Coordinates of C-alpha atoms in Angstrom, one line a residue:
X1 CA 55.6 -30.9 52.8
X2 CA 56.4 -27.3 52.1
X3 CA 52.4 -26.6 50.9
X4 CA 51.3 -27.8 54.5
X5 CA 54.3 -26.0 56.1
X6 CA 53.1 -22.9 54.3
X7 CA 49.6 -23.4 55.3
X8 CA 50.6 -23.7 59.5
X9 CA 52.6 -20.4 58.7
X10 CA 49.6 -18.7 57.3
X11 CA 47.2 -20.2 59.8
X12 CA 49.5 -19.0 62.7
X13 CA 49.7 -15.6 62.0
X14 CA 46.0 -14.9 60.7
X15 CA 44.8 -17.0 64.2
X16 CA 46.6 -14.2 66.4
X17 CA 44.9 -11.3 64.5
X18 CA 41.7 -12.8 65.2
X19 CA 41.4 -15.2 68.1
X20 CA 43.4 -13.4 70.7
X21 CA 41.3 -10.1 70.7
X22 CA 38.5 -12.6 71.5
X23 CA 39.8 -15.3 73.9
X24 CA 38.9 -15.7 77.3
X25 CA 38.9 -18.6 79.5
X26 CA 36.4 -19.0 82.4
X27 CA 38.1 -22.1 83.5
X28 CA 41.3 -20.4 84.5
X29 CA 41.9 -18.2 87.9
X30 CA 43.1 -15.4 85.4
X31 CA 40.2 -15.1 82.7
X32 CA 41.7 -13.0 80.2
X33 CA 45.1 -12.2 79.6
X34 CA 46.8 -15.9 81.1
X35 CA 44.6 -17.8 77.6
X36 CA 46.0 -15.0 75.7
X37 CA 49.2 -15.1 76.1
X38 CA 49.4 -18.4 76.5
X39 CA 48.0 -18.9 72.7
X40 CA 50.1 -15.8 71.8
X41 CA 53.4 -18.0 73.1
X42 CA 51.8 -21.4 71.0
X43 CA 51.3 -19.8 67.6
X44 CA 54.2 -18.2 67.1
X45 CA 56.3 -20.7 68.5
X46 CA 54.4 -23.4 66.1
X47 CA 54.6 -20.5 63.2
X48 CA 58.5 -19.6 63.9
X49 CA 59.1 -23.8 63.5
X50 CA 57.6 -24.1 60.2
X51 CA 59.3 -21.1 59.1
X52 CA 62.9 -22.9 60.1
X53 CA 61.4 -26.2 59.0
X54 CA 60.7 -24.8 55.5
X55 CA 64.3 -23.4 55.2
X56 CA 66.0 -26.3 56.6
X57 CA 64.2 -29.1 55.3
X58 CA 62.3 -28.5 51.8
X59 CA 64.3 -25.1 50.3
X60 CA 67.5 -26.5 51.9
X61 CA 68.5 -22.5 52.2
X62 CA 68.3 -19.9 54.8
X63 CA 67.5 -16.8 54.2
X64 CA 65.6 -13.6 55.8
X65 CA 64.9 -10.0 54.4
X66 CA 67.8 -7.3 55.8
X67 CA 65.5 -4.6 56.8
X68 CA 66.9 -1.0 58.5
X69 CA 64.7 -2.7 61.7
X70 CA 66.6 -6.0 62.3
X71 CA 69.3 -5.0 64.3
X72 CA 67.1 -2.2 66.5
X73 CA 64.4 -5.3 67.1
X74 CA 67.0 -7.7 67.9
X75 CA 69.0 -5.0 70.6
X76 CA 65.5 -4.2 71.9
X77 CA 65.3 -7.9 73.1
X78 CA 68.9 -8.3 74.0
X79 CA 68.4 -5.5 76.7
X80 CA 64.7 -7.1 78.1
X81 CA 67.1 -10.0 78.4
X82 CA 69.8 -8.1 80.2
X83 CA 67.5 -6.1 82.6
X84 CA 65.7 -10.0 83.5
X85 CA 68.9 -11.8 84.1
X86 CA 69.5 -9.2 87.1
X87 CA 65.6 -8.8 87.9
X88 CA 64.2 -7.8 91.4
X89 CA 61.9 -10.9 90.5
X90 CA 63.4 -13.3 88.5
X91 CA 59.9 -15.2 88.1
X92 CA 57.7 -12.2 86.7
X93 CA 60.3 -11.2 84.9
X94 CA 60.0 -14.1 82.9
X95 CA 56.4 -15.0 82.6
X96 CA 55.6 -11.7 83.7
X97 CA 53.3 -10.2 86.5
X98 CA 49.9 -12.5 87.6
X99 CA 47.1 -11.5 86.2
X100 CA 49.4 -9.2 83.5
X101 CA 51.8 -11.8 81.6
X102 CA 52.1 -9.8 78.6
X103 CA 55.1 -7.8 80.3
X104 CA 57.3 -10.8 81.3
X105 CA 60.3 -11.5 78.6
X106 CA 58.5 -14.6 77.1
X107 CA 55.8 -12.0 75.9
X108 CA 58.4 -9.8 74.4
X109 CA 60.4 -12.8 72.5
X110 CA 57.2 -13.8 71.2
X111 CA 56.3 -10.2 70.3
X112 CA 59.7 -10.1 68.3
X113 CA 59.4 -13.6 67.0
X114 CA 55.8 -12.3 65.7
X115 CA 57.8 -9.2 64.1
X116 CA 59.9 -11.3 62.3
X117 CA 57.4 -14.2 61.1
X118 CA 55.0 -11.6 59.7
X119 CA 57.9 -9.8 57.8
X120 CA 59.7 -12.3 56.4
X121 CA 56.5 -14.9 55.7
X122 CA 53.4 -12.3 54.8
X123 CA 53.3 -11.4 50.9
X124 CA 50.0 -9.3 50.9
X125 CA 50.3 -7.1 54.5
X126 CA 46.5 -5.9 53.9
X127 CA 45.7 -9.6 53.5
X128 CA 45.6 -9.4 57.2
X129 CA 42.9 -6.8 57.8
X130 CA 40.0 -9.1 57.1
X131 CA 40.9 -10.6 60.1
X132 CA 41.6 -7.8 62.2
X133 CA 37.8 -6.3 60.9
X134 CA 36.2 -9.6 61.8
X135 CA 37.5 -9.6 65.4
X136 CA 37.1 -5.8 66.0
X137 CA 33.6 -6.2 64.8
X138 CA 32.8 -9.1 67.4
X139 CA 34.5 -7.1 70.3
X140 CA 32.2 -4.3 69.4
X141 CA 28.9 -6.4 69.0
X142 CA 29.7 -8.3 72.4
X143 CA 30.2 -4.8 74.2
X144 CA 27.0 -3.6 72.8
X145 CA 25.2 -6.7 73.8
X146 CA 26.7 -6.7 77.7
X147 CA 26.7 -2.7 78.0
X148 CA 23.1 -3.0 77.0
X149 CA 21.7 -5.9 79.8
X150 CA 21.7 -8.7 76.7
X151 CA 24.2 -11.6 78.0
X152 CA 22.6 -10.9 81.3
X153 CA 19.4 -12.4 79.7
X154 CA 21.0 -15.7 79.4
X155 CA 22.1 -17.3 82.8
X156 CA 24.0 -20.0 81.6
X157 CA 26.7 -18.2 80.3
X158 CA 29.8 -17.3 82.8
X159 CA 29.4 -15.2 85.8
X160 CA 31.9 -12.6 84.5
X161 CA 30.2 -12.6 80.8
X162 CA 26.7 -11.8 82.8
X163 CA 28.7 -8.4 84.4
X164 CA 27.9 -5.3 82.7
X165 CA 30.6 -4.0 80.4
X166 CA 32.3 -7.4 79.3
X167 CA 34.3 -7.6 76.9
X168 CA 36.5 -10.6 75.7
X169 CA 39.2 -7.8 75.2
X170 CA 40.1 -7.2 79.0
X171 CA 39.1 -7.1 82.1
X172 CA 38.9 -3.4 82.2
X173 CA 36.8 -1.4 80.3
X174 CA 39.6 0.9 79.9
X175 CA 42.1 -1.0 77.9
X176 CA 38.8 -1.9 75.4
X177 CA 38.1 1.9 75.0
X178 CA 41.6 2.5 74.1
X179 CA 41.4 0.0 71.5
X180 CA 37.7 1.5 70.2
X181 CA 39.7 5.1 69.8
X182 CA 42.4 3.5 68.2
X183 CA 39.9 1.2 65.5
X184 CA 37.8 4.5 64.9
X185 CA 40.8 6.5 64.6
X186 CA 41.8 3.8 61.8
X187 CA 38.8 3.8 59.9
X188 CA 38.3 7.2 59.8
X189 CA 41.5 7.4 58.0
X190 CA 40.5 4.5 55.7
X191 CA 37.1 6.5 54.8
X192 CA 39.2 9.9 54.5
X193 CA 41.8 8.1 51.5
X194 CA 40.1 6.6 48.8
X195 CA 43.3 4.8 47.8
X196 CA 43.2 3.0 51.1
X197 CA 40.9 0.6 49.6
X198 CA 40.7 -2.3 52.5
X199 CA 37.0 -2.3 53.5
X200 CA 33.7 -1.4 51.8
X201 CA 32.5 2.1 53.1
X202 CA 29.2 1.2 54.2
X203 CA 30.8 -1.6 56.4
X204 CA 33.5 1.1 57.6
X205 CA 31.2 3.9 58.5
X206 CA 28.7 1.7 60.2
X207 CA 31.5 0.4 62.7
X208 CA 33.2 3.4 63.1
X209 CA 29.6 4.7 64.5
X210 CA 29.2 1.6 66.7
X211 CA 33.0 2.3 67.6
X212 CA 31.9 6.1 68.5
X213 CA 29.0 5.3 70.4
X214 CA 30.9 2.6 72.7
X215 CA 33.3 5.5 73.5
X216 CA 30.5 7.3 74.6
X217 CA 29.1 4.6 77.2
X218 CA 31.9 4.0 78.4
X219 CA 33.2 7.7 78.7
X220 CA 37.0 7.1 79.6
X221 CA 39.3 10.2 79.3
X222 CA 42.6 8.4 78.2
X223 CA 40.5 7.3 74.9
X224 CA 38.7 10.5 74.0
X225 CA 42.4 12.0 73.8
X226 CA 44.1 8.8 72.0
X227 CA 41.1 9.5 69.7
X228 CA 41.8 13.4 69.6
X229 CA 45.5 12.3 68.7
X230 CA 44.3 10.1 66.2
X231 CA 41.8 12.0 64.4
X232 CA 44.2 15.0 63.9
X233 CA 46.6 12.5 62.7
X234 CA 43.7 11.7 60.4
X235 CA 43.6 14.9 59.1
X236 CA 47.0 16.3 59.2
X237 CA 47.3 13.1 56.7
X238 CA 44.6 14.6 54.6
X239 CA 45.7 18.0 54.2
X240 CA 48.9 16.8 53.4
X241 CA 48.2 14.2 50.9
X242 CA 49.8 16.1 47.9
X243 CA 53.1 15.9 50.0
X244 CA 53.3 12.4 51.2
X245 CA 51.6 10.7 48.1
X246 CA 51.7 13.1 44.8
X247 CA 47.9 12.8 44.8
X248 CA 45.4 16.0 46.1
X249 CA 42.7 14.7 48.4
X250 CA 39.1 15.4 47.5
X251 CA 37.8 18.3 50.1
X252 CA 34.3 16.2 50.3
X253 CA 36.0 13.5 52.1
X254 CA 37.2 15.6 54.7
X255 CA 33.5 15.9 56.2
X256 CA 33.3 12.4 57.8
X257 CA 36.9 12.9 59.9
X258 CA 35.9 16.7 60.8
X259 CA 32.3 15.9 62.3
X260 CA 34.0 13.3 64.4
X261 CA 36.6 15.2 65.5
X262 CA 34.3 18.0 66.7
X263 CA 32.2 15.3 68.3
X264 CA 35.7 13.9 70.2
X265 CA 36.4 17.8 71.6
X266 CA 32.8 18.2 73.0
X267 CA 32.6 14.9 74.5
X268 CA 36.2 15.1 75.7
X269 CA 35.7 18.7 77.6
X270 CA 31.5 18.1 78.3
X271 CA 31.1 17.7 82.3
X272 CA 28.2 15.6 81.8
X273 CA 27.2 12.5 80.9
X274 CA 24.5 12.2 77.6
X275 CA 21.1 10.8 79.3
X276 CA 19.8 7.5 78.7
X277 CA 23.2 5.7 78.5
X278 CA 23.9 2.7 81.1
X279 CA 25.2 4.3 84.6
X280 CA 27.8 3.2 87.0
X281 CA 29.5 1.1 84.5
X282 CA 33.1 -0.9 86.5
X283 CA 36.3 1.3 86.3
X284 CA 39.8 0.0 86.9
X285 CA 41.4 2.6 89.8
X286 CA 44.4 3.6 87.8
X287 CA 48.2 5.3 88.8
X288 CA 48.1 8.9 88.1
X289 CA 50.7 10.1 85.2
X290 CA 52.3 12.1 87.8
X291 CA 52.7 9.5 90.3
X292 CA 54.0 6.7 87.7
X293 CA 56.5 8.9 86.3
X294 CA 57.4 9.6 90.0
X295 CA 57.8 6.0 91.0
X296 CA 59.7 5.4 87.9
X297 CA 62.4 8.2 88.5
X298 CA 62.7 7.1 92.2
X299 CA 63.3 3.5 91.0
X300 CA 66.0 4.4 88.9
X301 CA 67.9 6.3 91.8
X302 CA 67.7 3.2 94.2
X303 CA 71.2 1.6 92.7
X304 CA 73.7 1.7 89.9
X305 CA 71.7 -1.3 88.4
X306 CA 68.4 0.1 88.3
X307 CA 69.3 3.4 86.2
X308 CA 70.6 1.3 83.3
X309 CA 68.3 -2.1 83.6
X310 CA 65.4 -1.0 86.1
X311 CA 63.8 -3.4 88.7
X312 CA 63.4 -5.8 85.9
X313 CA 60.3 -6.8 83.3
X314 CA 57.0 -7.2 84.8
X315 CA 58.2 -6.1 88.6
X316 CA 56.5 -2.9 88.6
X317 CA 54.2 -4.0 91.3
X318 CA 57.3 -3.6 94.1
X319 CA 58.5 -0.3 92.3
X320 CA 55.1 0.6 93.7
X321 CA 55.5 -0.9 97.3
X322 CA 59.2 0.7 97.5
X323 CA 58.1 4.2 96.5
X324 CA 54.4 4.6 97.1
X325 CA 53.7 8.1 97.4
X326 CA 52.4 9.0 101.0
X327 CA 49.7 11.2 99.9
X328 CA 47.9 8.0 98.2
X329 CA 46.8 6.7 101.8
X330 CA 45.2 10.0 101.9
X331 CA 42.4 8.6 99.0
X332 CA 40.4 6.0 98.6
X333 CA 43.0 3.9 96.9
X334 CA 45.4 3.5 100.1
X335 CA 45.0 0.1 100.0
X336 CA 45.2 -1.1 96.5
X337 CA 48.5 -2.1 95.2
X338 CA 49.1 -1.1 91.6
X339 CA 50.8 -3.4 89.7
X340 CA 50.9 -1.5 86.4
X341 CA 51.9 2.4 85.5
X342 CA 49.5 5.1 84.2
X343 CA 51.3 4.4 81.0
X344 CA 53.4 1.9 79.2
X345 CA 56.3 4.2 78.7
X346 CA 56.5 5.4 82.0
X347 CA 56.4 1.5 83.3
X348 CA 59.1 1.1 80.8
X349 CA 61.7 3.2 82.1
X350 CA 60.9 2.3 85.8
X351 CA 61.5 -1.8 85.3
X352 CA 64.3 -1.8 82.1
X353 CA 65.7 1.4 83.0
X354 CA 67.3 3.9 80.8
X355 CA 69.0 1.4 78.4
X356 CA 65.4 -0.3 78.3
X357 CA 63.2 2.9 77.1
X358 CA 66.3 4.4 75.1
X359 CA 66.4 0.8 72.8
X360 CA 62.7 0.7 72.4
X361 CA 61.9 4.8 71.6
X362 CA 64.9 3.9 69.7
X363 CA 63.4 1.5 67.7
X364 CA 60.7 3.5 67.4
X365 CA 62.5 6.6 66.1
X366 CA 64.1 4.5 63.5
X367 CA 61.0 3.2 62.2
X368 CA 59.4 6.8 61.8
X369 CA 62.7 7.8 59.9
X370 CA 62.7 5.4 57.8
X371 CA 58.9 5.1 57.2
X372 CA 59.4 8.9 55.8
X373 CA 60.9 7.6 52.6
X374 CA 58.1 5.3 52.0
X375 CA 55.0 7.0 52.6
X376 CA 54.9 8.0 49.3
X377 CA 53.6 3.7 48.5
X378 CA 49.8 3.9 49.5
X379 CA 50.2 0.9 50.8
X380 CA 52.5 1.2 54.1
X381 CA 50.7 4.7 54.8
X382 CA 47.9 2.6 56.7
X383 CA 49.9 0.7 58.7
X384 CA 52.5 3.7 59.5
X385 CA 49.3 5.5 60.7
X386 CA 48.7 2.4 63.0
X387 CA 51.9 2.4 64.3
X388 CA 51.5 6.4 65.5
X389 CA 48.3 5.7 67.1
X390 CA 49.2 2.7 68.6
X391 CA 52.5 4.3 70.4
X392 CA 50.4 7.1 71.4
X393 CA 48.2 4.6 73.6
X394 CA 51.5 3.6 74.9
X395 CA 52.0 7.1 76.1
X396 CA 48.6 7.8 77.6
X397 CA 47.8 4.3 79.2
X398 CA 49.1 0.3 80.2
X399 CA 49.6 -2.0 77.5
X400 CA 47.6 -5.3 77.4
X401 CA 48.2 -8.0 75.0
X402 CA 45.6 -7.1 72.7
X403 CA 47.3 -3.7 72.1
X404 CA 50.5 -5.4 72.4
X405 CA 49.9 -7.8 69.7
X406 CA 48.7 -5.1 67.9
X407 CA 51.5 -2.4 67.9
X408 CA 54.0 -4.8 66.9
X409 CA 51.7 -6.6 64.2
X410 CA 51.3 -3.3 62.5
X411 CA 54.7 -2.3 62.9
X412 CA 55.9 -5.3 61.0
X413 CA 52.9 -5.0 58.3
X414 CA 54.4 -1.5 57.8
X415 CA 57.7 -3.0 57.4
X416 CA 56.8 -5.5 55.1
X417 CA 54.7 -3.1 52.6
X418 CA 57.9 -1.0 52.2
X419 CA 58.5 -0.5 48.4
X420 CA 62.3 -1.0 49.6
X421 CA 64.9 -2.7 47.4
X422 CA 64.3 -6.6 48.1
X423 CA 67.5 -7.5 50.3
X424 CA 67.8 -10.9 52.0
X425 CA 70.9 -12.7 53.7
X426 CA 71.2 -16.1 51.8
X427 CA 72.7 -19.1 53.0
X428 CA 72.9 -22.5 50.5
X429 CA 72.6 -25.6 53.4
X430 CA 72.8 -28.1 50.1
X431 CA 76.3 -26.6 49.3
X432 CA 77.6 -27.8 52.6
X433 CA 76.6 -31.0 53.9
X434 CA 78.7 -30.3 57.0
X435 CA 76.3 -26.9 57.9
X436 CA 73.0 -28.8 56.8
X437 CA 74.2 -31.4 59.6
X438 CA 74.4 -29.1 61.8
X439 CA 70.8 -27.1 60.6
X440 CA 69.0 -29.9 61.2
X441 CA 70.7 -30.8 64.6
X442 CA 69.9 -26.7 65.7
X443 CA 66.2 -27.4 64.2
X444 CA 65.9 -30.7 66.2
X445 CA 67.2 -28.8 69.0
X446 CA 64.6 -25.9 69.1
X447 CA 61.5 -28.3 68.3
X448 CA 62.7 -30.3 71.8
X449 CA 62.9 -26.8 72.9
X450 CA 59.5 -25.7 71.9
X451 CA 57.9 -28.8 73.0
X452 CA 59.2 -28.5 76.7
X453 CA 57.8 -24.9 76.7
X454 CA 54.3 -26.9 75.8
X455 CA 54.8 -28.9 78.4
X456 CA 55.4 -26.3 81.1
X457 CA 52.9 -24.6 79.6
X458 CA 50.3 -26.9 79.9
X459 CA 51.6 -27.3 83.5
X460 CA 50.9 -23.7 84.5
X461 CA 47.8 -23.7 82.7
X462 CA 46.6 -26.7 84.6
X463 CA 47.3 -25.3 88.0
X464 CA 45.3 -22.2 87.5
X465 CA 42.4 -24.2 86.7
X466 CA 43.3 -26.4 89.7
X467 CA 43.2 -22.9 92.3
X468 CA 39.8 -21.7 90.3
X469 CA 38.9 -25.0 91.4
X470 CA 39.6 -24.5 95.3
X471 CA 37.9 -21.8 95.3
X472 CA 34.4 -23.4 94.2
X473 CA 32.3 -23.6 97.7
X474 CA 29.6 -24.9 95.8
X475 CA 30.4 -28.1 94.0
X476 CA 33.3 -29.4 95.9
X477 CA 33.5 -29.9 99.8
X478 CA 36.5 -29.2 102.0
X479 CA 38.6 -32.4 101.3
X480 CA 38.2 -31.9 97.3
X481 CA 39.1 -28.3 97.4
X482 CA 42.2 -28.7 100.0
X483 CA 43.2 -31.9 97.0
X484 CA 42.9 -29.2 93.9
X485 CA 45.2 -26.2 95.7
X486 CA 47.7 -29.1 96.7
X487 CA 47.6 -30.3 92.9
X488 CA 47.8 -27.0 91.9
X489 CA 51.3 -26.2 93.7
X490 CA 52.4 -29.6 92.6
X491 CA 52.1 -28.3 89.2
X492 CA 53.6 -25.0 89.5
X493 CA 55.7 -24.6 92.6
X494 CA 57.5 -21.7 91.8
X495 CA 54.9 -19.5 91.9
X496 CA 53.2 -20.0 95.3

C-alpha cells in the first residue's frame, strides 16, 4: 500500500508540471484557465490524501520538515482567508473571477497545499525539470506551428486552435510571452553555470533560440523587460560566482548570456517591427501600471475594511467599476471592463489589502533571506533564480495559473534543495491508540471532504459545457438550446 501511495504522490506532482501548461478544453465556455484549475484543485487534493494516507495508515507517524517558510506560507493563507470571509463577492472570492479562477482562495489553498506536498514528498528537486522541459518545449512548438499558419491547415481541429497565436498556455499572447522570457531567462542561466547540469547544451540552446525568436513575433513590452530583468540576473550571477559558490566562472561562458542580452536592449527600445514576421497578431487591451496602482490606492480608502483586507480575492473586476478613471472613456477601451490589474502585485493590495501584500512580500522577503545562506549549494541556486524571475513577472504583469503554478513550484523546489539541517516535527500515532483513532477519523473526514469538492466540481464543470452548449446555433435548435442553459443553472445556481 505505501509503494502505490508513493507512486499517486509522485504521479500528482510531476502531472502538474507537465499537463497544466498544456491543457485546454474546447468543450467548456471558459477554454483555458476553468480545465486548469480545475485539474490544479484534483491533483493536489488526490496528492495531499496519499501524503496523510501514507502517515496515517502505513508509517503510523506524522511528521513534516520545519522549514524557516512554514509559518510565513501558512499566515499568507490565513489572511486570503480573512480578506474572503468579508469579500465584496463572496462567490469569486472563492472560486475566483470567470474566466480567471486562479485568483479565488481555492487556487491559493491549492497553491500552498502544492508548496507543502512538493517539500515534504520530493527527494531529487531537479527530478522535476524533465518535466517542466518537456511541456515548455510543446508550448513553444505549438506557438511556432499556429504563429506560422500550420494548425490552420487542418480544419478539424477547434475553432480557437485554428486562430493565429494559440497557445495551450492562455488565452492571451501576453501571459505566454511572459512565460517565453521567463524560460529563456532560465536557460540562459543553465548554459552560463556549468555546475547547473540539468539539460544537455544542445537541447538548451536550441530552445532558448526558439524561445527568443517567439519573443520576437509576438513583440510584447512587459516580456522584453522581464527578459532584461532576467538576463542581468543571469549575469550579475555570473560575475559573482566566486562569491555565492567558491568557484570562478569561465569568461567563455559569458558570450551566450551577453549576445542575448544585447539582442533583448535593441529589440526592447527598436520602434520597428523586423520584416517578414506574422502581422496583426491578437493583443489583450491591458490596465495601465498607473491606472491599476490608482484603482488599488482608491480601494483601500473606501472603508476601514478595505485598507487591511481589500475588496476581497478575485473581486478586482468592481474595484474597476467603483474607481474607473474618467479619462479611460476618453480611449478606445471605454467600454471594456477590466477584470485584472496591470500587475499581480498591484491587484494584490487592491483586493487583500495592506495585511494581504505585507504577508505575501513577506513571505517573499523571508525566502530571499534565507535563500542567502544557501546559495552557496549549486543545487538550490537554480531554483532561487526562478523564484527572482518569476516575482518580477508578478511586478510587471497578471498572474495566470501557469505562472502561478510555476512561482510557487519553484519556490518550494528551492526550499527543498536547501542543504539545511534535516528538522521535522514527529508524532508516533502507534504509541497512542486513542490519537490514531482520532487520525483516522480526521483522514476519513477529509477524503468525505475531498470527494464532495469532486462532486461540486464535476457540477460546475458540467454546467459550463451545458452554456457552451446553448450557445451552438448550428447543431441544436431553439427548444434544445433553451433545455442546456436551464440544465446548466440547475447545476450551478449560484453563479447565474
Amino acid at each position: 500500500m505505501g509503494a502505490l501511495l508513493n507512486f499517486i504522490i509522485k504521479t500528482s506532482i510531476v502531472l502538474s508540471v507537465l499537463l497544466i501548461p498544456l491543457l485546454w478544453s474546447p468543450w467548456t465556455l471558459e477554454v483555458f484557465e476553468l480545465s486548469k484549475q480545475y485539474l490544479f484543485l484534483f491533483l493536489v487534493l488526490v496528492g495531499i490524501l496519499s501524503w496523510l494516507a501514507r502517515m496515517i495508515l502505513v508509517e503510523r507517524e506524522v511528521h513534516f520538515k520545519r522549514t524557516p517558510l512554514n509559518l510565513p506560507l501558512l499566515l499568507f493563507a490565513g489572511v486570503m482567508l480573512l480578506s474572503s470571509l468579508f469579500s465584496a463577492d463572496w462567490w469569486s472570492s472563492l472560486f475566483g473571477y470567470y474566466g480567471r479562477f486562479s485568483d479565488g482562495l481555492f487556487g491559493v489553498l491549492a497553491s500552498v497545499g502544492f508548496t507543502f506536498l512538493v517539500i515534504n514528498t520530493v527527494q531529487r528537486p531537479r527530478s522535476l525539470m524533465r518535466p517542466f522541459l518537456v511541456s515548455a518545449t510543446i508550448m513553444v512548438l505549438v506557438g511556432y506551428l499556429s504563429l506560422f499558419g500550420v494548425l490552420q491547415q487542418f480544419p478539424s481541429l477547434p475553432l480557437i486552435a485554428q486562430q493565429v497565436g494559440f497557445t495551450p498556455m492562455a488565452q492571451s499572447l501576453e501571459g505566454f510571452s511572459i512565460f517565453l522570457a521567463f524560460l529563456v531567462s532560465f536557460l540562459a542561466l543553465v548554459a552560463l553555470r556549468s555546475e547547473i547540469k540539468l539539460f544537455p547544451f544542445l537541447g538548451n540552446l536550441v530552445l532558448v533560440c526558439a524561445g527568443f525568436g517567439l519573443l520576437l513575433t509576438t513583440d510584447i513590452l512587459q516580456a522584453w523587460i522581464l527578459l532584461l530583468i532576467g538576463l542581468l540576473l543571469v549575469l550579475l550571477s555570473g560575475l559573482f560566482q566566486r562569491a555565492l559558490t567558491g568557484a570562478p566562472i569561465r569568461p567563455r561562458r559569458l558570450w551566450f548570456p551577453v549576445i542575448l542580452l544585447l539582442l533583448t536592449v535593441i529589440f526592447l527600445f527598436s520602434p520597428n517591427k523586423i520584416p517578414g514576421l506574422p502581422e496583426q497578431l491578437p493583443r489583450e487591451p491591458m490596465l495601465s501600471q498607473e491606472t491599476s496602482w490608482s484603482i488599488a490606492f482608491q480601494t483601500l480608502t473606501d472603508s476601514g475594511k478595505n485598507l487591511f483586507l481589500g475588496s476581497g480575492p478575485g473581486t478586482f473586476a468592481l474595484d474597476f467599476s467603483k474607481h474607473k478613471p474618467r479619462d479611460l472613456n476618453q480611449t478606445p477601451q471605454w467600454q471594456l471592463r477590466f477584470d485584472r490589474a496591470g500587475s499581480h502585485i498591484s491587484e494584490l493590495l487592491a483586493t487583500t489589502g495592506i495585511l494581504g501584500l505585507l504577508s505575501y512580500l513577506g513571505l517573499f522577503l523571508w525566502f530571499f533571506l534565507v535563500s542567502l545562506f544557501f546559495l552557496k549549494d549549486k543545487r538550490n541556486y537554480p531554483f532561487f533564480f526562478g523564484v527572482m524571475v518569476l516575482f518580477a513577472a508578478q511586478l510587471v504583469h497578471d498572474q495566470g495559473t501557469v505562472l502561478q503554478v510555476l512561482f510557487w513550484l519553484f519556490l518550494a523546489l528551492s526550499v527543498a534543495s536547501w542543504e539545511a539541517p534535516k528538522k521535522e516535527f514527529r508524532f508516533f500515532l502507534r504509541r497512542f491508540v486513542e490519537f490514531e483513532i482520532v487520525a483516522k477519523a480526521l483522514l476519513l473526514l477529509f477524503f468525505l471532504a475531498v470527494g464532495t469538492t469532486f462532486f461540486f466540481g464535476a457540477r460546475f464543470l458540467q454546467a459550463d459545457m451545458n452554456y457552451l452548449l446553448s450557445h451552438n446555433t448550428a447543431r441544436l435548435n431553439l427548444e434544445q438550446r433553451i433545455d442546456k442553459a436551464t440544465n446548466a443553472v440547475e447545476l450551478n445556481p449560484w453563479q447565474v
